[in-house]
Amino acid sequence: MDILIQTIGDIINADLGSPLAAFIALLLVSLAILGFMSLTAGGLSFIERRVAGRMQSRIGPNRVGPQGILQFMADGLKCAQKEDLIPDGADRLLFKLAPVLCFIGVFGTFAVLPWGNGFFASELNVGLLYLMSVTSLVVIGMLMAGWSSNNKWSLLGGMRSAAQMVSYEIPVALSLLPVILLCGSLSFKELIGAQGAMPWDWNILNSPFTFISFFIFFLAALAEGNRTPFDIPEGESELVAGYCTEYSGLRFVFFFFAEWANLYVIGAVAAAVFLGGGHLPFGLESDIVSLLVFFAKSFFMVFIIIWLRWTLPRFRVDQMMTLCWKTLIPLSFVMLFGQAITLLIYHELTFLQSIVSLVLFAICVLVGVKFVSRVLVNIKEQKYKMMHTLTGS
Amino acid sequence: MVKEELKTEYMTINMGPQHPSTHGVIRFVIKTDGEIIHHCEPDVGYLHRSIEKIAELMPWQSFIPYTDRVDYVAAMNANWSYCMAVEKLAGIEVPERAEYLRVIVSELNRISSHLVAIGAADMDMGAYTPFIHALRERESINDLLELICGARLTYNYMSLGGVRFDAPPLFKEKTLAFLDHFEPVHEQIHRLISDNHIFQKRFRKVAVVSADMAKKYNLVGPNLRGSGVKFDVRKDEPYSIYDQLDFDVPVGKGFEGVVGDCYDRYIVRAEEIRQSVRIIRQCFDKMPEGDIAAKVKRVLKPPAGHIYVRTETPRGDAGYFISCDGKTSPERVKIRTGSFTAMSIIPELAKGLFIADLVAVIGSFDIVAPELDR
Amino acid sequence: MSPIYARMSEVVLNIDVVLNIVKDELGLDLVQDESAIEGSSLVVPSESLLSVMEVLRQHEKLKFRVLMSQTGVHRGEDMLLFYHLHSYEFSHTICVLCVVPAEGGEVDSVSCIWSGADWLERETFDLLGVHFKGHPNLRRIMMPEDWEGHPLRKDYKMPTEYAGIDNTPCSLEKLDD
């Protein structure tokens, strides 16, 4: 594996003389990324369904392949065989274009996403900026889908998603700014490089302001990814299926492909920008290990998103906008300002940073321990009660 | 400068009859200004099977299975309402053990019906997990009812003058074991969803029905009690053995007293589940031995006259009006159900709400389409 | 009647009180309806229905603030309209019977007194063909708008066809085809 990565890295970074060779190399890389993206999206759909099943005291898909792991392939095949319906009165061109745009918007982000610490598909020095701009394509795709379907529920869904995603792009960008300020760069490589291996060296624990920024980023990214509690554009119980009501077959798959791949993107950005990328302490770090650590962090974030989805109800559309404009955006401005001042103070008193980070780390550990112990106690009590009641008395 | 007037118009949206959250086949024609509802016109009748007409064509006993279909979420209660009306009409005396059995199965059915109501309200808000948990518990209740009458949804358990089958062996033990298991689980479901901040934001201060308005529109049952009117047919006009049982009538109590909003109606149902559990436990303690059904003539000919009987079903008091002209079949049966009146208040409530709120309103009123259309 | 049911008569209203109140307020001599098996019931002529209902709702000794049910029975030439009223303040109920002719029967709508009467009267109109004067929205509610006839009338004939769908009763000959 190490060698493979090394080879691909060599190919990309090599001085490619002829344009043809460059084209082939880039094609290979994008194909590899496409493969990875498909696997991630499919795998996540499987993981999500199994996790949901676990939470709802049922099993979830378990028939196709070992433990049902190939279920997503069966689903994809099934959808591919479905008739490709285009409703009467639909704007045919836009209707066909919309899922592709959604897909491109998410696929484009994979160009700059890091793979571990040292390896990038393309190392842009404005990586974060590029990522945020290319995701905006998704909005246009959804709005197109809603408009062109000639269905009022779709239209409502499209309008909702436009309002939601345009609004929430602002807190996403603003909450990333403190970190950019801290690291002085927009490139993922330097963002990861500026962080250390131990948790208190991560950006999230740099100061209270980055700490809160992380949560703002997480909430706003949830909203950008149309996940519960912000799954308003496609809220099943209100808008049937929102913007993708009229889609069937492979076009429908494209939308959901994009959605699940987006899950991974959220996790990966959070891991790279806030959670220290793929660093590992005690000199254990190598390319492959950092890749695994990075994946672990990303998928942990993804798991939390899935967990939230199957626990929380959804916001109403006006409450969602209120949360964005009246809470998250002002708060993220405060965080930006606070971080700027903190940086000045840290510049004068260098020892202060490590103290603050350590204190924050201690608080996190305490909260985590408290949470886990409470959960354990709860589970124990429930089990005892159930055993007690089912066995007799 | 010429001021140009932009022409705007309301968007007419058709919600239903195939919509995920209309709880059956109901259609709303909504005129909206963007997301805000300007006018809402319910269109019912998709499930009208003319059950009242069918009643006029058959003997008194044969209509009982049809009452199951009036409200299939709580069929026991619908059975009971009709049986009680005919028993009063014909002067049939019901043995005491049969009354206890009737109360037990009805209260079990009430729990399962409220579980569906609570779960469906959660699902309308986008929370799936509580819905599945509620349905899981409902399965156990279905098992218990299957044990006693052999059916899981449309029971046809009650007969004129009593019930069809006595409780089988182990029914008591299994029911009590279920209740012991259910009480903590109910707390769990409650804690998972009712105290959730987002859920409360969606339900509180939405579609407020004042006590006066509730009376004007004749809301019944939990919907009425959600508005703060403490009236329960079981308590205020006790029928059967309810006056020998000890239970409370919960009224909607959010965190600011009685408001009459969606959350109050929701919380009343959750509280009623607890009271039903209490009632069932008491019934098992007090249940006497004896007959389970009175002797009733094959061909029943009640005296001419009319009667209006109310019983407390999960969706409020179901009024059965029966007019009899002394023949072997009813002259007229009119079933006035809770969903019907709850539906008639929606056009007034819906004005100015969001589309998402309309879903919450339907969920909080616990409207069951077959009961609405009959 | 079973001793259990006998207890319910405690909440039954004394009909004479109601009759006297109506006489004092409106000068009308109403009669009791003897056909009610349980509870009190009175007969009101259709032309004074609205004023009697207003008294029943407003009078401080009665306060019937709720119209529980409204329905009708088609019996021969007559259409019997039943109104069941309830008062949460005093917890008593009363049944009001109003007789109108079955053909072209008309009666004042009470939906101006109880908003809940709106839908109940629409249902009675739809299924029994009684016309309610002054009803804000008297349309069919259960049956389709273009349905002919009123199904719960005793002289109702099942249509053999609706919107191109054959509805003749199934017979063996038809099955053989």
Short mmCIF file of C-alpha atoms in Angstrom, two decimals, chain B residues 230-368:
data_model
loop_
_atom_site.label_atom_id
_atom_site.label_comp_id
_atom_site.label_asym_id
_atom_site.label_seq_id
_atom_site.Cartn_x
_atom_site.Cartn_y
_atom_site.Cartn_z
CA LYS B 230 -60.94 18.41 32.36
CA PHE B 231 -63.60 16.17 30.94
CA ASP B 232 -63.39 12.45 30.46
CA VAL B 233 -66.50 10.37 29.86
CA ARG B 234 -65.01 7.61 31.97
CA LYS B 235 -64.82 9.98 34.93
CA ASP B 236 -67.68 12.43 34.44
CA GLU B 237 -70.38 10.12 33.11
CA PRO B 238 -68.95 6.81 34.26
CA TYR B 239 -70.10 3.78 32.36
CA SER B 240 -69.24 0.14 32.92
CA ILE B 241 -67.03 -0.23 36.02
CA TYR B 242 -64.99 2.93 35.61
CA ASP B 243 -66.40 4.49 38.75
CA GLN B 244 -64.87 1.70 40.82
CA LEU B 245 -61.42 2.32 39.40
CA ASP B 246 -58.92 4.89 40.51
CA PHE B 247 -57.32 6.98 37.81
CA ASP B 248 -56.58 10.60 36.99
CA VAL B 249 -57.68 12.69 34.06
CA PRO B 250 -54.58 14.46 32.76
CA VAL B 251 -54.90 17.87 31.15
CA GLY B 252 -52.30 19.46 28.93
CA LYS B 253 -49.48 20.81 30.99
CA GLY B 254 -46.50 22.07 29.12
CA PHE B 255 -44.08 24.17 31.09
CA GLU B 256 -46.25 27.24 31.17
CA GLY B 257 -49.50 25.70 32.35
CA VAL B 258 -52.30 24.92 29.96
CA VAL B 259 -51.74 26.53 26.60
CA GLY B 260 -53.72 24.32 24.29
CA ASP B 261 -50.96 23.96 21.73
CA CYS B 262 -49.75 20.85 19.93
CA TYR B 263 -47.40 19.98 22.75
CA ASP B 264 -50.21 19.95 25.32
CA ARG B 265 -52.28 17.59 23.21
CA TYR B 266 -49.26 15.40 22.74
CA ILE B 267 -48.38 15.29 26.41
CA VAL B 268 -51.96 14.40 27.39
CA ARG B 269 -51.67 11.21 25.36
CA ALA B 270 -48.37 10.32 26.95
CA GLU B 271 -49.91 10.80 30.40
CA GLU B 272 -53.00 8.80 29.52
CA ILE B 273 -50.84 5.81 28.74
CA ARG B 274 -49.70 5.83 32.37
CA GLN B 275 -53.27 6.04 33.61
CA SER B 276 -54.29 3.13 31.40
CA VAL B 277 -51.53 1.04 32.90
CA ARG B 278 -52.89 1.86 36.36
CA ILE B 279 -56.42 0.90 35.31
CA ILE B 280 -55.36 -2.47 33.91
CA ARG B 281 -53.47 -3.37 37.07
CA GLN B 282 -56.51 -2.55 39.22
CA CYS B 283 -58.78 -4.56 36.96
CA PHE B 284 -56.69 -7.66 37.35
CA ASP B 285 -56.77 -7.23 41.11
CA LYS B 286 -60.53 -6.90 41.27
CA MET B 287 -61.72 -9.15 38.46
CA PRO B 288 -64.33 -11.62 39.75
CA GLU B 289 -65.09 -15.10 38.43
CA GLY B 290 -68.34 -15.69 36.60
CA ASP B 291 -70.05 -15.56 33.26
CA ILE B 292 -68.54 -13.69 30.40
CA ALA B 293 -71.70 -13.05 28.43
CA ALA B 294 -75.39 -12.63 29.02
CA LYS B 295 -77.89 -14.75 27.16
CA VAL B 296 -79.09 -12.76 24.19
CA LYS B 297 -81.80 -13.82 21.78
CA ARG B 298 -80.65 -14.81 18.30
CA VAL B 299 -83.11 -12.47 16.68
CA LEU B 300 -82.98 -9.29 18.64
CA LYS B 301 -85.91 -6.89 18.53
CA PRO B 302 -85.26 -3.92 20.82
CA PRO B 303 -88.14 -1.56 21.61
CA ALA B 304 -88.63 1.42 19.31
CA GLY B 305 -86.81 4.56 20.31
CA HIS B 306 -83.52 6.35 19.93
CA ILE B 307 -80.45 6.60 22.05
CA TYR B 308 -77.16 8.46 22.02
CA VAL B 309 -74.32 6.77 23.88
CA ARG B 310 -70.84 8.14 24.47
CA THR B 311 -67.78 6.19 25.38
CA GLU B 312 -64.22 7.34 25.77
CA THR B 313 -62.13 6.01 22.92
CA PRO B 314 -58.49 7.00 22.39
CA ARG B 315 -59.62 9.72 19.99
CA GLY B 316 -62.13 11.19 22.36
CA ASP B 317 -65.70 10.25 23.07
CA ALA B 318 -67.29 8.34 20.25
CA GLY B 319 -70.98 9.06 20.06
CA TYR B 320 -73.17 6.26 18.75
CA PHE B 321 -76.64 7.44 17.88
CA ILE B 322 -78.99 4.53 17.20
CA SER B 323 -82.56 4.89 16.13
CA CYS B 324 -84.69 1.78 16.31
CA ASP B 325 -88.15 1.18 14.92
CA GLY B 326 -88.61 -2.17 16.63
CA LYS B 327 -87.30 -4.27 13.78
CA THR B 328 -84.47 -6.79 13.55
CA SER B 329 -82.03 -4.26 12.20
CA PRO B 330 -81.28 -0.66 13.13
CA GLU B 331 -83.23 2.10 11.48
CA ARG B 332 -80.24 4.42 11.59
CA VAL B 333 -76.80 4.31 13.12
CA LYS B 334 -74.83 7.51 13.30
CA ILE B 335 -71.25 7.40 14.46
CA ARG B 336 -69.82 10.71 15.61
CA THR B 337 -66.09 10.32 16.02
CA GLY B 338 -63.30 12.39 17.46
CA SER B 339 -61.33 12.67 14.25
CA PHE B 340 -64.29 14.22 12.46
CA THR B 341 -64.56 17.18 14.79
CA ALA B 342 -60.81 17.54 15.05
CA MET B 343 -60.64 17.76 11.28
CA SER B 344 -63.28 20.47 11.11
CA ILE B 345 -61.14 22.80 13.22
CA ILE B 346 -58.08 22.53 10.99
CA PRO B 347 -59.14 25.11 8.35
CA GLU B 348 -59.37 27.76 11.01
CA LEU B 349 -56.17 26.73 12.76
CA ALA B 350 -54.09 26.42 9.62
CA LYS B 351 -54.26 30.09 8.66
CA GLY B 352 -50.85 31.66 8.98
CA LEU B 353 -49.03 28.46 9.85
CA PHE B 354 -46.12 27.02 7.93
CA ILE B 355 -46.57 23.92 5.80
CA ALA B 356 -44.38 22.08 8.27
CA ASP B 357 -46.70 23.21 11.08
CA LEU B 358 -49.74 21.78 9.33
CA VAL B 359 -48.04 18.40 9.52
CA ALA B 360 -47.51 18.94 13.24
CA VAL B 361 -51.16 19.91 13.70
CA ILE B 362 -52.44 16.80 11.95
CA GLY B 363 -50.05 14.70 14.02
CA SER B 364 -51.06 16.30 17.29
CA PHE B 365 -54.78 15.84 16.63
CA ASP B 366 -54.20 12.14 15.99
CA ILE B 367 -56.52 11.95 13.01
CA VAL B 368 -57.31 8.49 11.73
#
